[in-house]
XYZ file of C-alpha atoms in Angstrom:
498
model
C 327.862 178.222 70.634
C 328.879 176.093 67.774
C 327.037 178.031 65.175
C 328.850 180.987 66.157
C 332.434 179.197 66.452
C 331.773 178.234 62.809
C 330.613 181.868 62.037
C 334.294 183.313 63.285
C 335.916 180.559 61.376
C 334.047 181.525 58.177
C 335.028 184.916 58.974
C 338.758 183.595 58.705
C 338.154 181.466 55.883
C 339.564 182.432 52.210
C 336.348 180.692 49.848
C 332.880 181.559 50.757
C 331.986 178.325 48.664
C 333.940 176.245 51.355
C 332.314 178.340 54.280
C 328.849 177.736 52.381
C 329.753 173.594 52.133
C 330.834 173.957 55.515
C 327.639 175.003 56.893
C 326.094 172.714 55.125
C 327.299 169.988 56.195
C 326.856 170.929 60.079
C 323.310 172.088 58.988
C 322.391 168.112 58.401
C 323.769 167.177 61.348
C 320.933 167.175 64.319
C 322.374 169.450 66.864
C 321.277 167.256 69.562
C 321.765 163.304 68.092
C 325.302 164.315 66.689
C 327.272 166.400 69.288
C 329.928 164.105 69.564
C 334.248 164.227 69.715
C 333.950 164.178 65.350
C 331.284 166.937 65.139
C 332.810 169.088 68.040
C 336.214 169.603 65.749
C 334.162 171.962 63.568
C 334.255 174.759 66.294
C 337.617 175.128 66.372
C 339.197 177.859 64.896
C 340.791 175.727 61.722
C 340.957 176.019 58.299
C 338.121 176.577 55.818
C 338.766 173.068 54.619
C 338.200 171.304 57.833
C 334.773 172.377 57.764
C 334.309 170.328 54.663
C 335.592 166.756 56.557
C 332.286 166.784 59.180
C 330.172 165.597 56.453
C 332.297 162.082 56.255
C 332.579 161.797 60.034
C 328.876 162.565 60.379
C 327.835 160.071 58.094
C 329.749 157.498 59.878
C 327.229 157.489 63.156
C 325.261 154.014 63.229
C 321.499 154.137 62.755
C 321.538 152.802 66.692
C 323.069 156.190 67.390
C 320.363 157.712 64.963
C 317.561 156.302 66.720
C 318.869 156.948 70.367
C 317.983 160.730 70.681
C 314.225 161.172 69.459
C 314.228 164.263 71.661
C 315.332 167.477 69.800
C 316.620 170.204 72.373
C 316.406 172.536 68.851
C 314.751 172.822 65.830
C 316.587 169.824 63.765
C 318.094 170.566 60.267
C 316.134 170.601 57.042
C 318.643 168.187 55.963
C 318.499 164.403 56.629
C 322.004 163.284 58.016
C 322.481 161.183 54.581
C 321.603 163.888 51.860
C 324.934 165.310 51.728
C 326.558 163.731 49.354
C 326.508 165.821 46.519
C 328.387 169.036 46.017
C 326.136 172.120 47.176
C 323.580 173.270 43.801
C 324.886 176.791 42.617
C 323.017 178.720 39.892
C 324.501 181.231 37.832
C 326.494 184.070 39.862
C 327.576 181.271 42.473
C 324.444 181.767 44.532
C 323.357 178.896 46.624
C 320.000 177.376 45.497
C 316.988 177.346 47.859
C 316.883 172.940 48.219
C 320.492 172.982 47.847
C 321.597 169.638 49.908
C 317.898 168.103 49.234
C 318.229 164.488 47.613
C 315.029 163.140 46.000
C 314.373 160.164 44.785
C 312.076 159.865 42.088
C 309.914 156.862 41.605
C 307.157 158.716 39.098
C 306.516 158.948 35.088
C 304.366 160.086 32.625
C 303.439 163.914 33.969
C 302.190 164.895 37.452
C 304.884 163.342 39.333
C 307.952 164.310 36.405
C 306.340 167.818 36.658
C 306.907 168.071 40.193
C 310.321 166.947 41.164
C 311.602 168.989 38.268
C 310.531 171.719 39.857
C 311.805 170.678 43.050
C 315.239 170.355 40.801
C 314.696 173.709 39.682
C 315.208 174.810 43.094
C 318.664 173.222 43.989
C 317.570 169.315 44.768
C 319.405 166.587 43.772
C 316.570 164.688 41.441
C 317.621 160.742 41.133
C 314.849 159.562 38.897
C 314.543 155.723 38.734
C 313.650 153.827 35.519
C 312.551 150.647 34.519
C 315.791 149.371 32.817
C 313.817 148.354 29.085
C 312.263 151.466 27.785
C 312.381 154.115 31.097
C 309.470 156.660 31.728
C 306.828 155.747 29.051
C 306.830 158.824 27.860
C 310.438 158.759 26.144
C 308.040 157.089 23.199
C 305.153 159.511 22.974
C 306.197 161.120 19.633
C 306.497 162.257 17.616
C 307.667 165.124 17.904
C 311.136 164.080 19.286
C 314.242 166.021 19.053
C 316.812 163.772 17.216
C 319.900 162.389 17.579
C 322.533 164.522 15.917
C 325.230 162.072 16.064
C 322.835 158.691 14.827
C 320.453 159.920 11.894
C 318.795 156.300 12.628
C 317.981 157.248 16.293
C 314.978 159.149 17.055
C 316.248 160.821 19.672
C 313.891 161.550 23.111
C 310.321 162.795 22.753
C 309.038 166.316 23.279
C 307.059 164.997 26.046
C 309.689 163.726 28.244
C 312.084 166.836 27.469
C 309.167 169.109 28.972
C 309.372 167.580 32.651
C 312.757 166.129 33.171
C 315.688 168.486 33.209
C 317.549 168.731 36.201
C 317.787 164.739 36.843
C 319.600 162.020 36.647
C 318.167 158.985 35.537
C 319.235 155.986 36.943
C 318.178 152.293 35.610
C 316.784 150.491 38.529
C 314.648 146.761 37.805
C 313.166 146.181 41.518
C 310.905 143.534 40.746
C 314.115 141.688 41.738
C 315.509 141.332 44.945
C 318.400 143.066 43.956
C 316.804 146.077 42.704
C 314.881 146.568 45.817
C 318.037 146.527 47.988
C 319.506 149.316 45.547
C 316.537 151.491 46.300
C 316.566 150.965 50.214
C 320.206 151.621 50.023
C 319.290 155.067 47.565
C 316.267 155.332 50.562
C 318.619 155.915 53.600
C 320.660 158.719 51.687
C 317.691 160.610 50.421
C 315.571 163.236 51.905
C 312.133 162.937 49.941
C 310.865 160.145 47.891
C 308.057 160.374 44.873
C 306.148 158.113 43.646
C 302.686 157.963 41.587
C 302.028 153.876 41.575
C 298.680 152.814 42.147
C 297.872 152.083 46.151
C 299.418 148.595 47.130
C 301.719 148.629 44.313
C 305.193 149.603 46.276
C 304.448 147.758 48.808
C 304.891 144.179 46.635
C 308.213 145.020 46.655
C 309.255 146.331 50.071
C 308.337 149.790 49.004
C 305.616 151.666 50.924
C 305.305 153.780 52.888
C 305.463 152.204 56.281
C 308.281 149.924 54.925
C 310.713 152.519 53.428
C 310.372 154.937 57.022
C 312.273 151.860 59.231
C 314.904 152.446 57.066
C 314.703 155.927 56.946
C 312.365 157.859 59.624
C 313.037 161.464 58.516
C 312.158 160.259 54.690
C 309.120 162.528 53.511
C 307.798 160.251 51.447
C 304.957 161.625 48.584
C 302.641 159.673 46.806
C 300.503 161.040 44.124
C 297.956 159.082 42.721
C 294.272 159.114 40.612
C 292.043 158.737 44.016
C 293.973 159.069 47.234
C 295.173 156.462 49.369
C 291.622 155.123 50.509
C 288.288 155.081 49.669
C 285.924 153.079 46.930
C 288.302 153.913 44.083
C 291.506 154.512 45.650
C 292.976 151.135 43.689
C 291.909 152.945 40.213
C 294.865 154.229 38.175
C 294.183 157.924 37.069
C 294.812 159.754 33.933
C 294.242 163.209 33.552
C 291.171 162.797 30.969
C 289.727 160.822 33.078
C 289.714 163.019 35.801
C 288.830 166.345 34.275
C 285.310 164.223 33.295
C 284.910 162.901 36.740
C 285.746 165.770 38.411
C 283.758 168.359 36.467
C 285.966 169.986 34.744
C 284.749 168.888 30.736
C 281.327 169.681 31.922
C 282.300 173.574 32.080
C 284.910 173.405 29.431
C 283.403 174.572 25.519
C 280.984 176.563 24.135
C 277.896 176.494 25.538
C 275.767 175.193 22.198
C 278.676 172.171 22.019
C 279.941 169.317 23.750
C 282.087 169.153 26.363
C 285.931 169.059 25.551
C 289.042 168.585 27.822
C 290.776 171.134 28.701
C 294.133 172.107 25.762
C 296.683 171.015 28.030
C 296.782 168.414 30.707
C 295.672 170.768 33.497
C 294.523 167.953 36.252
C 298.035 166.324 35.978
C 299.856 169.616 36.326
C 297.977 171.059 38.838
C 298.355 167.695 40.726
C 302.029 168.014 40.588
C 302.307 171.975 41.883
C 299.786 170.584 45.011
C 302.586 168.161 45.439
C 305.237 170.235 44.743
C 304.224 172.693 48.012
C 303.074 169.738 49.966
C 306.900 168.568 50.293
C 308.140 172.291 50.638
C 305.507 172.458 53.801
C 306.644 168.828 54.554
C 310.250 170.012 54.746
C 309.179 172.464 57.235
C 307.852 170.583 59.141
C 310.552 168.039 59.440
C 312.254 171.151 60.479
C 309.991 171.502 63.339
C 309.937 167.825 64.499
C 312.601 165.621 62.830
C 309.767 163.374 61.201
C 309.196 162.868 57.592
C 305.690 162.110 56.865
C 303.649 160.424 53.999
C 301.713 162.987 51.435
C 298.683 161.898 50.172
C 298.377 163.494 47.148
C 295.579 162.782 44.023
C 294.310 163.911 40.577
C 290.474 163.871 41.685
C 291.117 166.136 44.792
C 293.672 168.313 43.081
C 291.114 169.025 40.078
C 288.124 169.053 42.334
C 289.946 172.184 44.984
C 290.445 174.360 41.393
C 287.053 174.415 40.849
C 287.327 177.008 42.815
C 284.823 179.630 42.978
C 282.703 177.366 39.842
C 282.234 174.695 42.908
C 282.043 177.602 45.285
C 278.772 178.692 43.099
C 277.522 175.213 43.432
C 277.629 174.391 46.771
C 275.984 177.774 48.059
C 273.614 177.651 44.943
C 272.497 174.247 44.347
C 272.357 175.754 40.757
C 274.570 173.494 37.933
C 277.158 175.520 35.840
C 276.963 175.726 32.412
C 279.839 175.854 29.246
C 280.458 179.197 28.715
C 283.284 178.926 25.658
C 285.246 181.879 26.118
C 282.767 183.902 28.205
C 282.509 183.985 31.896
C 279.112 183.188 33.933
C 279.361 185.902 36.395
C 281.337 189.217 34.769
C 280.107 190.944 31.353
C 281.713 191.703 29.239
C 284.364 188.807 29.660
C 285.056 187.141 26.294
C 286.419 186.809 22.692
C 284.794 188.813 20.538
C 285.112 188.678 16.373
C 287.139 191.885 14.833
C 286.908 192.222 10.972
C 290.059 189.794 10.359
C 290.533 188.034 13.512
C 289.365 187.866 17.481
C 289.672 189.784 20.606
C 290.131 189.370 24.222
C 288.318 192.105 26.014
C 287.441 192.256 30.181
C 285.574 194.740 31.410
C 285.479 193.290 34.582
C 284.004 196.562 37.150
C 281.976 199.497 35.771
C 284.774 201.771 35.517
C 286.333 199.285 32.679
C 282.907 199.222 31.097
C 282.652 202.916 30.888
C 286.128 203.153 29.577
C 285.144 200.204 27.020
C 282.446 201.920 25.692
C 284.141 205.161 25.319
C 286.596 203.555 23.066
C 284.027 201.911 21.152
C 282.139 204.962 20.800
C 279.146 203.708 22.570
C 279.312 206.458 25.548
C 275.325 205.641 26.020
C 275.620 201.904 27.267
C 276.667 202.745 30.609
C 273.150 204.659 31.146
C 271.042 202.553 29.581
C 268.882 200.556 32.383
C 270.229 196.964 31.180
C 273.602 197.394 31.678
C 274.549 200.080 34.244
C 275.930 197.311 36.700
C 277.600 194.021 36.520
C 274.316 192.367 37.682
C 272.322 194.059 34.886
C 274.919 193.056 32.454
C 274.547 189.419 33.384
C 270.686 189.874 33.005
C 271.429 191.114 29.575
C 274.469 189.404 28.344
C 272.718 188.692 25.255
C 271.842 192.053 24.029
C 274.592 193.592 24.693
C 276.947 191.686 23.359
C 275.251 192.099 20.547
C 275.568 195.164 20.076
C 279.309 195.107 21.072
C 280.297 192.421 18.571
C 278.535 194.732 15.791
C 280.770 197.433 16.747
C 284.035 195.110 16.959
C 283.568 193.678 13.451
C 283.293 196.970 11.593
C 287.678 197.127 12.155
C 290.190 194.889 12.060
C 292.162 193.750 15.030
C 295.683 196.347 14.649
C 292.672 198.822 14.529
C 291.417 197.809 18.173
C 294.417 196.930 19.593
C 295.306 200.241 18.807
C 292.959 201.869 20.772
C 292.598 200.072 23.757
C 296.656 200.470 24.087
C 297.242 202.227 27.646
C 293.215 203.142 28.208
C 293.248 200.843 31.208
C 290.876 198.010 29.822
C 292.424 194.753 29.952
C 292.546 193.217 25.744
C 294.931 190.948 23.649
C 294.977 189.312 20.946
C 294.280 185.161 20.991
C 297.878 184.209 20.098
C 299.183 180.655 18.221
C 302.159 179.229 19.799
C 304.594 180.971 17.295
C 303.661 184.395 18.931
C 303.198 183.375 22.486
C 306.963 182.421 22.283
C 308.233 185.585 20.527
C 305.733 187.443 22.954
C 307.972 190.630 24.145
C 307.334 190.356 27.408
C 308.252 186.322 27.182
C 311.493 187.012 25.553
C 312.377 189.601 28.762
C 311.850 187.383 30.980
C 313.921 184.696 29.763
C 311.186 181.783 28.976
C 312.565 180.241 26.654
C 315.716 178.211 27.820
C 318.332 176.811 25.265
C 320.219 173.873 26.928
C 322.937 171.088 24.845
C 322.059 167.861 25.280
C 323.953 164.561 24.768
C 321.812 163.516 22.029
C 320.139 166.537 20.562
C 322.558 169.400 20.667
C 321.569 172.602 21.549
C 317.902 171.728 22.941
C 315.046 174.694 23.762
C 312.981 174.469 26.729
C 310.394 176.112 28.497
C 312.074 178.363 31.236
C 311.513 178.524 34.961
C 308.510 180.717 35.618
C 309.292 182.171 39.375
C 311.884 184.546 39.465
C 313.854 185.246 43.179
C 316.097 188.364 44.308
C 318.905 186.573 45.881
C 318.378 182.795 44.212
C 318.689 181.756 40.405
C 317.365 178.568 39.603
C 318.810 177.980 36.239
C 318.945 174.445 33.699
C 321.786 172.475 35.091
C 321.510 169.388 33.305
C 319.441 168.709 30.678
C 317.058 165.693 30.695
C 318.641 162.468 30.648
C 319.841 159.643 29.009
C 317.787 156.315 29.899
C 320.649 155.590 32.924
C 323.019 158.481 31.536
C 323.710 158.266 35.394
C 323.272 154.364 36.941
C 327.199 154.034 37.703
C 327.667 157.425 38.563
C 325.349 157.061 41.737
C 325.700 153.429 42.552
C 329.728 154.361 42.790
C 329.610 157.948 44.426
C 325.803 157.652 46.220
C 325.761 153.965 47.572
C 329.471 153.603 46.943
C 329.321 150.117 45.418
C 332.715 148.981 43.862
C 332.943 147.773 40.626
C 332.452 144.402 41.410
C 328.758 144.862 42.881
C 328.007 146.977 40.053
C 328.963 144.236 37.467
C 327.021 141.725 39.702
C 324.018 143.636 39.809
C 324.292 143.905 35.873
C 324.172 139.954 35.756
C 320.957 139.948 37.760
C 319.238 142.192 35.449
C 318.997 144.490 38.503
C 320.456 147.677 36.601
């Protein structure tokens, strides 16, 4: 009944933006802890702009009230009742953002954890990262290269490294090894929706912090902890680092050529496949919360996130018993699958089902392979990888690669070329789809970034603020999140809290 009283008032209403805050704001509110004389004025048939006032008088409720009514006669909001502080997220074209309304507060540095609630800001959320007050996220100093400071020659501006995982954020400068600090982030605890964190097991919990402490305060807090091990077990106390992990895990042991040693991976894979893992893991926990009104703790680590994308390598394994070798840039099960030398450079060439190997051969003017005995199927190419890529790589060499690439075009054979970093970003089909972002920053100016990879038909996640300032925003939220007055603030500055 309410939802459709607010419907014909948004029907009435001159700004769709105020309808959209509107129903926002009666979104966070659980329809059956927060039907009360305040929350009942937003069915009546008023203004646009009285739709807007519920979020105060909502807010207002004691956590008694909160914790009266664990019995949901409806699916509760996505929405905590204390995550609507901020405006509503709007990409380009005034479209709302799909974690519009979502506050997170971000506890993690270095890479996995960065990499995921910047994604999660991507989407609409508001990101509140939390440094340490003398130096922030260690990677600010992993340079060079950093992108200077156009206004101080003498300042070396922020690192590459922490520009890659930190734009939509604010960064807030929070020391809570002090009592002080610690009641700032229970206060930032009880107005956020999801917290994220990536300190070793025990750690948080020094300082009033964990898991099971942080959820009094807050019971619909999804709380996500991503770590080197897990939560238990022999080596859950072990810090991880993504090197670490791809040896432990097995990933160096199939990564190089097979006649070499093995070699880690180019990027830090573990760590950013760590942080997508964690990255859905909230999205499913927001669901859920959905469902039941419960946040929940996510248990989320390197070792298990690098030992599930072993995928069908561990798959072979486990129904084998047989050990996988380094195959460089060949694969063990499909042939032909590799690199292959041209005249001037190298090749990328799959023929991944017999039709592609026909078609391969054809274009290579070797119409006979696909009859001879060794080769006529997949199996007997694996049988005889060595032969016949032989005889393929004899062929490849005799033109150069504008010569190949040529005549594969539009024959239905997958091929490129193996491009440097200067032609992966002038790549056509990059350009089109808009993967390289140009942002200004405080600091650096106009700033290029890599661009958001997932595209939606009705959302458009777009750069809304570039990566921050070491506490570009500590008064901004301790005034308009946790409303402290000026006083407080300059109090907590005397501690060393901020």
């Amino acid at each position: 009944m309410l939802l459709s009283a607010i419907a014909r008032v948004g029907m009435r209403a001159h700004s769709g933006r105020a309808l959209a805050q509107g129903l926002a704001a009666f979104a966070r509110a659980d329809a059956s802890s927060f039907v009360s004389k305040s929350a009942l004025t937003v069915a009546r048939p008023q203004a646009a702009s009285r739709l807007l006032s519920t979020t105060s008088t909502i807010r207002q409720h004691p956590k008694e009230e909160l914790q009266a009514h664990p019995t949901h006669t409806s699916p509760p909001p996505l929405l905590s009742q204390e995550s609507n502080a901020q405006a509503p997220a709007f990409a380009k074209g005034g479209l709302s953002l799909p974690l519009d309304g979502i506050r997170i507060l971000d506890l993690t540095r270095v890479l996995a954890g960065p990499y995921c609630t910047q994604i999660l800001g991507d989407l609409g959320a508001e990101v509140i990262k939390v440094e340490n007050p003398k130096g922030g996220d260690d990677t600010r100093a992993w340079g060079p290269p950093f992108a200077g400071n156009q206004h101080d020659p003498a300042d070396r501006g922020e690192s590459a490294y922490f520009l890659s995982v930190n734009r939509n954020k604010k960064s807030i400068t929070v020391n809570f090894r002090t009592k002080e600090g610690q009641a700032i982030i229970h206060d930032l605890v009880k107005r956020c929706d999801i917290l994220v964190e990536n300190y070793v097991p025990g750690k948080l919990e020094k300082y009033g912090l964990g898991y099971e402490q942080v959820k009094e305060l807050n019971p619909k807090l999804i709380y996500a902890s991503i770590t080197g091990y897990g939560q238990t077990g022999p080596y859950a106390t072990r810090p991880g680092y993504d090197c670490i992990i791809e040896a432990e895990a097995g990933l160096m042991h199939i990564t190089g050529e097979s006649t070499g040693p093995p070699v880690i991976v180019g990027v830090a894979v573990t760590d950013l496949t760590t942080g997508l893992y964690a990255h859905g893991a909230i999205m499913a926990a927001l669901l859920a919360r959905a469902k039941t009104g419960r946040g929940q703790h996510i248990d989320c680590s390197l070792l298990e996130s690098q030992l599930a994308t072993l995928s069908d390598i561990g798959s072979s394994y486990l129904i084998s018993g047989q050990e996988p070798h380094r195959w460089g840039a060949s694969h063990p099960t499909i042939v032909p699958y590799q690199a292959f030398p041209t005249r001037d450079s190298r090749i990328m060439i799959s023929g991944g089902n017999d039709g592609q190997f026909k078609t391969l051969c054809r274009i290579l003017g070797l119409e006979h392979l696909p009859t001879d005995i060794r080769f006529r199927t997949n199996s007997d190419r694996v049988k005889h990888r060595d032969e016949l890529i032989k005889i393929m790589t004899g062929r490849l060499q005799e033109h150069d690669n504008q010569h190949w690439l040529k005549a594969f075009e539009g024959q239905g054979v997958p091929f490129t070329t193996i491009n440097d970093f200067a032609h992966t970003f002038a790549h056509p089909q990059v350009v089109a789809r808009k993967m390289v972002l140009e942002v200004e920053h405080p600091k650096a100016g106009k700033l290029k970034l890599i661009g958001i990879p997932v595209k939606y038909s009705e959302s458009k996640p777009s750069v809304r603020l570039p990566p921050p300032l070491l506490g570009q925003h500590t008064q901004e939220i301790l005034r308009d999140v946790l409303h402290y007055d000026a006083e407080k603030v300059d109090s907590l500055a005397t501690a060393g809290a901020i």
